[in-house]
């Protein structure tokens, strides 16, 4: 049923083509080639309409999705929403509609068993067919009554198993797009806490382990199936009869914002001057913590000042923008860098700056609404930063230049008061020299008379000249961060310049 997309495969004389029963291809509209389909599947667009959830589909539910604009097909027990694929199907829409709302496995096998539909339709996966419950009455098996319930969301679950020396806790998220950054693990004073962030929800395991473990914990994530394995090393080679005693909110699945921020104590490893009032601080995570702050997200740092707990948000940066420093001073999975400006009259920063190397400060789990998928297939990235609003741009810039192959241009416009306030100026200029896709422009609001560069604050003339698509219709993203009036004004101006909401990301407190 799903036609082979390539003209060259199978070869015209092959058995496979013969088996297709002379099925003919229909001309596809412009922009509906296989490459266009692949591009669409990688765009981060929600192709199932389920926002990344996988569901259990009953037969009754499947039958309902039998129209071109709402077409589900089951192949070998997996259900796909093929509506987005209709126009890309080389065999035409009618051919695909033959299996609408039903089990298309046989049709599929008759036509072309060799198509790697699992990979082609990966982003269209809705879920699995539900196994029909079977009722037993007085020893006779009865087929259950047809239920008219809507498709049921599958919530995560967990299991554990052990060998002589290891205990492996397995979390089945049943979700796509779960990666190592989605998993946060802590082990402190016998309490084991594993949290998996799934879209805007969080699944939590929280238990007092039945036996002691060593401090090195390994986390493995199978991204395709959403299976998370957390491997714990036993302290003593004894058999565990149970994992542990449940603690607060154990085995719960709640909205992430309702879970409350969890803090662990981190040690200050180093502090280095960046400018006259800003320093680069390196913090070390506890040995039994697995935590990676996703790009564009921030954490809270918390300390007790005069008997009161004060927490402020900070966005981790890299140790340096210069990737020639091949071997980072500290392994990135255990150390977090912050670039923090000191405000002498501030509530938090003067006390933070008093911390000595070796002192501890509490660090929260990450939050923020930036998604890496916003960078997928991106062609031009514009970054507008003011003062320490530069911090989210650091990892973003590095990630985009390293991982986004479609990217043609990254332009940073960096607003500061004076030349002495510009953070990592040398590193930015060096990066612009060696990386042809990167450009940086500094704008000063309080320049000396020697300054020959751009002057002033964020304005329409500055933006209309700087934030321009180099090619009509190119896929752009504009990220903006700085003092709230700067960010708000910038977003307004960008909208006046006809950039859409999706093309603008303003970094603000969550
Ligand atoms: P505050 O007590 O907030 O004071 C800051 C300044 O405002 C001082 O000069 C103070 O005198 C003045 N002030 C305070 N109250 C008033 C008032 N009522 N009227 C007039 N002036 C006042 N900062 C960084 O340096 N690096 C980062 O990576 C970073 N990331 C952030 C991420 C997010 C999501 C957000 C929202 C902010 C981020 N910040 C960052 C800013 C940071 O959270 C703090 O706001 C900043 O460090 C100031 O904290 P403070 O308590 O020392 O100063
Ligand atoms: P700053 O006072 O040194 O100002 C830097 C530049 O911002 C100025 O040169 C000017 O061009 C612009 N600016 C300042 N006030 C403005 C206003 N009222 N209207 C328009 N433009 C203005 O900046 P700073 O002390 O480094 O402060 C940085 C700000 O960025 C803080 O408010 C901090 O909370 C925020 N920040 C937010 C995030 C985030 O949300 N993710 C991350 C880091 C920093």
XYZ file of C-alpha atoms and ligand atoms in Angstrom:
607
model
C 0.000 0.000 0.000
C 2.705 2.493 0.916
C 4.604 2.863 -2.315
C 8.330 2.723 -2.567
C 9.559 6.300 -2.695
C 12.643 5.887 -4.822
C 12.544 5.578 -8.614
C 15.624 3.411 -8.545
C 14.566 0.867 -5.944
C 13.431 -1.742 -6.473
C 15.038 -2.117 -9.895
C 12.402 -2.261 -12.705
C 13.110 -5.953 -13.301
C 13.247 -7.024 -9.670
C 10.966 -9.584 -8.029
C 9.739 -6.923 -5.708
C 8.527 -4.698 -8.510
C 6.863 -7.675 -10.185
C 5.075 -8.412 -6.936
C 3.592 -4.974 -6.914
C 1.121 -6.125 -9.532
C 1.870 -3.373 -11.995
C 0.772 -0.656 -9.603
C 1.463 2.715 -11.126
C 2.817 5.846 -9.548
C 0.926 9.101 -9.691
C 2.595 12.419 -10.384
C 3.248 14.224 -7.135
C 2.698 17.935 -6.634
C 5.747 20.188 -6.500
C 7.315 20.189 -3.048
C 6.059 16.672 -2.273
C 9.151 14.602 -3.072
C 10.733 12.081 -0.716
C 13.301 14.706 0.299
C 10.459 17.128 1.074
C 8.841 14.438 3.226
C 12.079 13.780 5.101
C 12.477 17.509 5.657
C 8.942 17.723 7.032
C 9.500 14.786 9.376
C 12.620 16.464 10.730
C 11.007 19.881 11.106
C 9.746 19.123 14.601
C 6.148 19.584 13.403
C 3.572 17.551 15.302
C 2.525 15.073 12.574
C 0.242 12.917 14.696
C -1.701 15.688 16.376
C -0.856 14.066 19.718
C 2.052 16.328 20.708
C 4.496 13.416 20.917
C 2.305 11.163 23.110
C 1.931 7.524 22.167
C -1.489 6.048 22.834
C -3.159 2.673 22.931
C -5.649 2.474 20.068
C -8.759 0.347 20.216
C -10.315 -1.102 17.049
C -13.298 1.180 17.562
C -11.011 4.199 17.691
C -9.068 3.129 14.601
C -12.219 2.808 12.482
C -13.160 6.412 13.261
C -10.019 7.757 11.572
C -10.986 6.909 8.002
C -10.966 10.247 6.181
C -8.221 11.811 4.097
C -7.592 14.562 6.616
C -7.832 12.145 9.536
C -6.487 8.815 8.388
C -4.991 6.211 10.701
C -3.602 2.912 9.428
C -2.392 -0.078 11.407
C 0.673 -1.982 10.180
C 1.836 -4.938 12.291
C 0.149 -3.685 15.419
C 1.479 -0.133 15.164
C -0.918 2.658 14.244
C 0.181 5.586 12.058
C -1.558 8.835 11.221
C -0.848 8.883 7.480
C -2.818 12.051 6.655
C 0.299 14.253 6.549
C 1.915 11.671 4.215
C -1.021 11.540 1.722
C 0.371 14.073 -0.736
C 3.833 12.522 -0.575
C 2.687 8.975 -1.311
C 4.034 8.000 -4.746
C 1.101 5.602 -5.248
C -1.405 8.381 -4.690
C -3.932 9.221 -2.037
C -6.597 6.744 -3.188
C -4.179 3.852 -2.833
C -3.355 4.909 0.707
C -7.047 5.400 1.544
C -7.700 1.695 0.840
C -6.350 1.015 4.329
C -7.900 4.016 6.048
C -9.116 3.262 9.558
C -8.164 -0.394 9.322
C -5.369 -2.928 9.508
C -3.344 -2.357 6.347
C -0.719 -5.030 7.028
C -1.936 -7.441 4.315
C -2.350 -4.718 1.711
C 1.047 -3.409 2.599
C 2.653 -6.830 2.303
C 1.025 -7.488 -1.097
C 2.422 -4.297 -2.529
C 5.834 -3.734 -1.023
C 7.032 -5.491 2.003
C 10.518 -4.065 1.516
C 9.682 -0.438 2.281
C 11.175 0.703 5.554
C 7.864 2.166 6.649
C 8.942 2.242 10.293
C 11.580 4.816 9.526
C 9.528 6.660 6.846
C 6.512 7.025 9.117
C 8.359 7.289 12.428
C 7.001 10.754 13.149
C 3.466 9.631 12.255
C 3.359 6.913 14.917
C 0.204 7.248 17.004
C 0.722 4.178 19.216
C -0.034 0.481 19.482
C -3.269 -1.399 18.951
C -4.807 -2.190 22.319
C -5.013 -5.861 23.170
C -8.678 -6.704 23.516
C -9.507 -7.779 27.041
C -10.958 -11.253 27.264
C -13.472 -12.069 30.005
C -13.881 -15.524 31.533
C -17.388 -16.545 32.646
C -17.743 -19.961 34.259
C -14.742 -21.292 32.398
C -15.984 -20.034 28.998
C -13.958 -17.401 27.207
C -16.077 -14.428 26.138
C -14.952 -11.603 23.883
C -15.382 -8.396 25.880
C -18.112 -5.938 25.022
C -16.991 -3.353 22.493
C -15.946 -0.338 24.484
C -16.572 3.115 23.155
C -13.818 4.730 25.207
C -11.528 7.212 23.471
C -7.891 6.316 22.922
C -6.209 5.986 26.295
C -2.988 7.803 27.127
C -0.273 5.489 28.404
C 1.460 6.832 31.496
C 5.046 5.844 32.306
C 5.818 2.846 34.469
C 8.946 1.305 35.984
C 10.534 -1.977 36.797
C 13.858 -3.127 38.204
C 16.148 -6.121 38.006
C 19.493 -7.053 39.484
C 22.683 -8.987 38.960
C 25.168 -9.833 41.661
C 26.730 -6.373 41.564
C 24.207 -4.107 39.799
C 20.622 -2.932 40.138
C 19.013 -1.588 36.986
C 15.918 0.577 37.292
C 14.010 0.748 34.017
C 11.496 3.496 33.256
C 9.207 2.905 30.308
C 8.147 6.416 29.288
C 6.336 5.192 26.143
C 7.180 8.540 24.596
C 9.362 9.626 21.716
C 11.945 12.399 22.085
C 13.137 11.403 25.537
C 16.900 11.879 25.743
C 19.634 11.989 28.345
C 18.778 15.632 29.155
C 15.250 14.551 30.073
C 16.541 12.403 32.937
C 17.577 13.830 36.313
C 18.898 11.416 38.934
C 19.977 12.169 42.500
C 21.102 9.911 45.312
C 21.598 11.595 48.665
C 21.636 9.980 52.117
C 19.978 6.763 50.944
C 17.231 8.571 49.050
C 17.057 7.787 45.332
C 15.210 10.231 43.094
C 14.819 9.791 39.344
C 12.791 12.248 37.342
C 12.024 12.009 33.627
C 10.758 15.190 32.026
C 8.289 14.361 29.286
C 7.101 17.473 27.444
C 5.521 19.564 30.198
C 5.112 16.621 32.593
C 7.428 14.813 34.915
C 7.503 11.169 35.986
C 9.087 10.696 39.395
C 10.555 7.715 41.185
C 11.403 8.578 44.770
C 12.418 5.870 47.151
C 14.632 5.119 50.108
C 16.734 2.319 48.653
C 16.686 -0.978 50.533
C 20.506 -1.190 50.382
C 23.414 1.180 49.930
C 24.833 1.902 46.483
C 28.052 3.399 45.160
C 28.095 6.957 43.885
C 28.653 6.393 40.162
C 25.290 6.024 38.492
C 24.924 5.359 34.765
C 21.948 6.601 32.735
C 21.116 5.107 29.341
C 18.245 6.236 27.142
C 16.852 4.404 24.108
C 15.433 7.453 22.340
C 13.285 5.500 19.859
C 11.357 3.586 22.477
C 11.641 6.078 25.332
C 13.134 3.419 27.628
C 15.363 4.808 30.386
C 17.814 2.575 32.246
C 19.470 3.750 35.437
C 22.263 1.441 36.506
C 23.179 1.477 40.198
C 26.262 -0.284 41.587
C 25.583 -2.234 44.771
C 27.859 -1.462 47.691
C 27.591 -5.071 48.914
C 27.028 -8.039 46.634
C 23.813 -9.173 48.292
C 20.467 -9.947 46.715
C 17.834 -7.197 47.110
C 14.304 -8.412 47.797
C 12.745 -5.014 47.097
C 13.955 -1.740 45.615
C 13.107 0.539 48.521
C 10.466 2.284 50.620
C 8.399 4.789 48.638
C 9.013 8.433 49.522
C 6.932 11.528 48.716
C 5.342 11.516 45.236
C 6.933 8.180 44.324
C 5.710 6.803 40.984
C 3.785 9.987 40.163
C 3.229 11.648 36.790
C 2.397 15.326 37.178
C 2.668 18.655 35.376
C 6.341 19.710 35.630
C 5.522 23.120 37.028
C 3.596 21.515 39.865
C 6.432 19.267 41.001
C 8.385 22.063 42.717
C 12.075 22.631 42.154
C 14.424 20.038 43.584
C 17.804 21.267 44.809
C 21.131 19.499 45.314
C 24.296 20.942 46.850
C 27.079 21.810 44.416
C 30.622 22.816 45.174
C 32.309 25.945 43.847
C 35.389 24.815 41.932
C 36.690 28.043 40.390
C 35.875 31.695 39.685
C 37.576 33.719 36.978
C 37.098 37.399 36.007
C 35.319 37.977 32.698
C 34.938 41.773 32.981
C 35.212 44.354 35.786
C 31.899 43.166 37.315
C 31.242 39.702 35.838
C 32.850 36.349 36.661
C 32.790 32.813 35.292
C 31.970 30.376 38.098
C 32.426 26.611 37.815
C 30.213 24.431 40.018
C 30.620 20.680 40.509
C 27.539 18.465 40.770
C 27.449 15.829 43.516
C 29.001 12.540 42.292
C 25.686 10.644 42.344
C 23.757 13.277 40.363
C 22.930 13.019 36.675
C 21.772 16.411 35.403
C 22.309 18.178 32.087
C 20.767 21.614 31.665
C 19.186 21.735 28.195
C 20.159 24.563 25.864
C 18.253 27.763 26.552
C 17.122 26.634 30.003
C 18.138 28.007 33.378
C 18.451 26.762 36.954
C 18.060 28.511 40.310
C 21.003 29.014 42.626
C 19.989 29.218 46.258
C 21.824 30.330 49.366
C 20.865 31.404 52.838
C 21.466 35.083 53.475
C 20.938 36.366 57.029
C 18.762 33.363 57.806
C 16.616 33.736 54.680
C 16.815 31.498 51.611
C 17.304 33.512 48.412
C 17.143 31.863 44.999
C 17.800 33.553 41.631
C 17.765 32.109 38.105
C 20.979 31.718 36.095
C 21.621 30.283 32.629
C 24.600 27.914 32.335
C 27.234 28.759 29.728
C 30.231 26.861 28.363
C 33.719 27.007 29.761
C 34.703 28.860 26.589
C 33.449 29.581 23.065
C 36.740 28.410 21.681
C 36.219 24.767 20.715
C 39.967 24.501 19.958
C 40.270 23.955 23.671
C 39.646 20.333 22.704
C 39.986 18.888 26.170
C 37.740 20.860 28.497
C 39.333 21.540 31.846
C 36.537 19.606 33.556
C 34.292 16.884 32.046
C 31.068 18.639 30.954
C 28.646 16.168 32.529
C 29.754 16.909 36.084
C 30.564 20.632 35.908
C 28.320 23.593 35.206
C 29.591 27.059 34.287
C 27.818 30.314 35.093
C 28.628 33.836 33.986
C 27.299 36.073 36.739
C 27.300 39.840 37.027
C 27.799 41.317 40.473
C 25.359 44.027 41.582
C 26.857 45.609 44.705
C 23.441 46.532 46.085
C 21.802 43.284 44.972
C 20.198 40.726 47.274
C 21.945 37.642 45.909
C 25.097 38.356 43.919
C 27.205 40.101 46.609
C 26.775 37.038 48.854
C 27.360 34.631 46.017
C 30.588 36.422 45.194
C 31.768 35.913 48.782
C 31.732 32.126 48.348
C 35.172 30.573 48.620
C 36.446 27.731 46.418
C 35.154 24.510 48.009
C 32.008 26.147 49.435
C 28.586 24.728 48.608
C 25.505 26.299 47.022
C 22.152 24.709 46.139
C 21.309 24.260 42.470
C 17.816 23.449 41.189
C 16.620 21.237 38.368
C 16.337 23.096 35.059
C 13.372 24.976 33.696
C 12.644 27.085 30.649
C 10.587 26.987 27.510
C 13.210 26.826 24.781
C 13.150 23.600 22.745
C 16.048 22.304 20.671
C 13.495 21.384 17.995
C 13.132 25.131 17.301
C 16.551 24.880 15.660
C 15.753 21.949 13.387
C 16.168 22.702 9.684
C 17.042 26.286 10.564
C 18.826 28.332 7.916
C 19.456 31.641 9.692
C 19.770 32.318 13.400
C 19.715 35.887 14.779
C 20.702 36.483 18.390
C 19.917 39.786 20.120
C 21.544 39.988 23.553
C 21.918 42.772 26.109
C 24.346 42.555 29.052
C 24.157 39.170 30.771
C 21.286 38.358 28.392
C 24.229 36.948 26.426
C 24.292 33.828 28.648
C 21.578 31.747 26.892
C 23.180 32.622 23.549
C 26.455 30.890 24.429
C 25.293 27.256 24.270
C 22.768 28.091 21.578
C 25.442 29.546 19.315
C 27.788 26.643 19.899
C 25.070 24.001 19.399
C 23.705 25.630 16.248
C 27.126 25.950 14.588
C 28.088 22.398 15.532
C 24.868 20.460 14.971
C 22.503 22.244 12.604
C 23.754 21.313 9.158
C 21.145 23.406 7.355
C 22.421 26.576 9.055
C 23.870 29.173 6.703
C 24.239 32.153 9.041
C 24.360 33.040 12.738
C 24.381 36.758 13.574
C 24.753 38.141 17.087
C 23.932 41.760 17.910
C 25.280 42.404 21.388
C 24.086 45.494 23.310
C 26.146 46.804 26.218
C 26.711 50.064 28.021
C 30.455 50.401 27.478
C 33.297 48.516 25.768
C 34.451 47.291 29.181
C 31.077 45.584 29.712
C 31.277 43.351 26.626
C 31.419 39.734 27.756
C 33.877 37.427 25.951
C 34.548 40.067 23.296
C 37.858 38.468 22.233
C 36.334 35.014 22.003
C 33.435 36.320 19.914
C 35.776 38.145 17.538
C 38.000 35.066 17.238
C 34.987 32.898 16.491
C 33.816 35.334 13.799
C 37.318 35.225 12.257
C 37.468 31.458 12.015
C 33.804 30.568 11.389
C 32.531 32.144 8.167
C 28.874 31.549 9.098
C 29.166 33.655 12.258
C 29.016 37.462 12.498
C 29.003 39.660 15.590
C 28.107 43.336 15.973
C 28.526 45.302 19.215
C 26.203 48.202 20.048
C 27.012 50.527 22.964
C 24.506 52.690 24.822
C 27.133 54.671 26.747
C 30.175 54.728 24.431
C 33.256 56.885 24.804
C 34.050 59.264 21.928
C 36.646 56.778 20.592
C 33.985 54.158 19.826
C 33.481 53.865 16.065
C 30.934 51.032 16.138
C 27.144 51.121 16.431
C 25.588 53.183 19.233
C 22.255 53.457 21.022
C 19.642 51.055 22.314
C 17.497 48.552 20.478
C 15.548 50.347 17.731
C 13.707 49.733 14.471
C 16.496 51.136 12.240
C 19.091 48.894 13.948
C 16.946 45.774 13.683
C 15.655 46.348 10.158
C 19.239 46.545 8.940
C 20.532 43.602 10.998
C 17.718 41.054 11.078
C 17.201 40.437 7.384
C 16.585 37.151 5.613
C 19.370 36.587 3.115
C 17.011 34.485 0.990
C 13.281 34.987 0.686
C 11.333 32.399 2.730
C 14.436 31.077 4.499
C 13.742 29.411 7.831
C 14.822 31.854 10.545
C 14.775 32.048 14.325
C 15.434 35.231 16.292
C 16.357 34.805 19.950
C 16.335 37.782 22.266
C 17.446 38.184 25.881
C 18.345 41.036 28.219
C 16.676 43.413 30.669
C 12.885 42.959 30.476
C 12.235 46.340 28.706
C 14.897 45.437 26.119
C 13.339 42.023 25.407
C 9.779 43.356 25.316
C 10.673 46.245 23.012
C 12.707 43.948 20.767
C 9.823 41.497 20.353
C 7.456 44.364 19.476
C 9.878 45.713 16.866
C 10.418 42.282 15.322
C 6.665 41.845 14.968
C 6.538 45.279 13.291
C 9.123 43.905 10.881
C 6.659 41.114 10.048
C 8.433 38.230 11.719
C 5.946 35.683 13.008
C 5.515 34.583 16.620
C 7.133 31.201 15.810
C 10.184 32.967 14.416
C 10.828 34.921 17.647
C 11.970 33.434 20.949
C 12.210 35.775 23.926
C 14.083 34.410 26.958
C 12.290 35.360 30.140
C 11.750 33.907 33.584
C 9.563 30.784 33.257
P 18.835 42.402 42.788
O 18.561 42.466 44.232
O 17.795 41.799 41.932
O 19.206 43.810 42.229
C 19.725 44.011 40.898
C 19.921 45.490 40.651
O 18.669 46.155 40.673
C 20.798 46.169 41.696
O 21.569 47.148 41.080
C 19.801 46.762 42.651
O 20.291 47.877 43.318
C 18.677 47.145 41.676
N 17.377 47.101 42.312
C 16.846 46.092 43.012
N 15.614 46.413 43.420
C 15.373 47.656 42.930
C 14.293 48.546 42.986
N 13.174 48.201 43.627
N 14.388 49.712 42.353
C 15.497 50.054 41.692
N 16.560 49.270 41.592
C 16.498 48.085 42.218
N 22.193 37.090 35.600
C 23.489 36.780 35.361
O 24.387 37.515 35.784
N 23.806 35.640 34.651
C 22.865 34.795 34.177
O 23.196 33.767 33.571
C 21.493 35.112 34.430
N 20.512 34.301 33.981
C 19.202 34.654 34.217
C 18.180 33.821 33.734
C 16.870 34.191 33.916
C 15.766 33.296 33.383
C 16.556 35.398 34.577
C 15.120 35.802 34.740
C 17.549 36.185 35.088
C 18.876 35.824 34.917
N 19.908 36.603 35.456
C 21.203 36.281 35.167
C 19.633 37.670 36.424
C 19.682 37.101 37.854
O 18.645 36.180 38.048
C 19.512 38.173 38.947
O 18.387 38.927 38.659
C 20.734 39.075 39.042
O 21.887 38.291 39.323
C 20.578 40.125 40.130
O 20.404 39.491 41.367
P 20.642 40.217 42.754
O 19.716 39.565 43.734
O 22.076 40.247 43.106
O 20.212 41.685 42.486
P 22.820 46.430 31.469
O 22.094 47.260 32.454
O 24.306 46.420 31.522
O 22.301 46.843 30.032
C 22.822 46.234 28.857
C 22.139 46.863 27.670
O 20.753 46.579 27.719
C 22.212 48.359 27.621
O 23.424 48.815 27.068
C 21.035 48.692 26.725
O 21.351 48.562 25.365
C 20.030 47.619 27.074
N 19.058 48.147 27.999
C 19.169 48.289 29.335
N 18.044 48.803 29.832
C 17.196 48.988 28.798
C 15.882 49.498 28.687
N 15.217 49.933 29.749
N 15.318 49.526 27.465
C 15.993 49.097 26.383
N 17.247 48.628 26.444
C 17.844 48.574 27.626
O 22.305 44.924 31.552
P 22.590 43.849 32.670
O 22.775 44.536 33.980
O 23.676 42.937 32.208
O 21.233 43.074 32.758
C 20.950 41.977 31.973
C 19.509 41.547 32.152
O 19.299 40.371 31.438
C 19.053 41.316 33.577
O 17.846 41.987 33.761
C 18.833 39.834 33.649
O 17.763 39.491 34.519
C 18.481 39.508 32.222
N 18.781 38.106 31.872
C 17.735 37.304 31.560
C 17.967 36.004 31.222
C 16.795 35.122 30.838
O 15.681 35.522 30.926
N 16.969 33.900 30.420
C 19.270 35.502 31.168
C 20.308 36.340 31.513
C 20.062 37.662 31.860
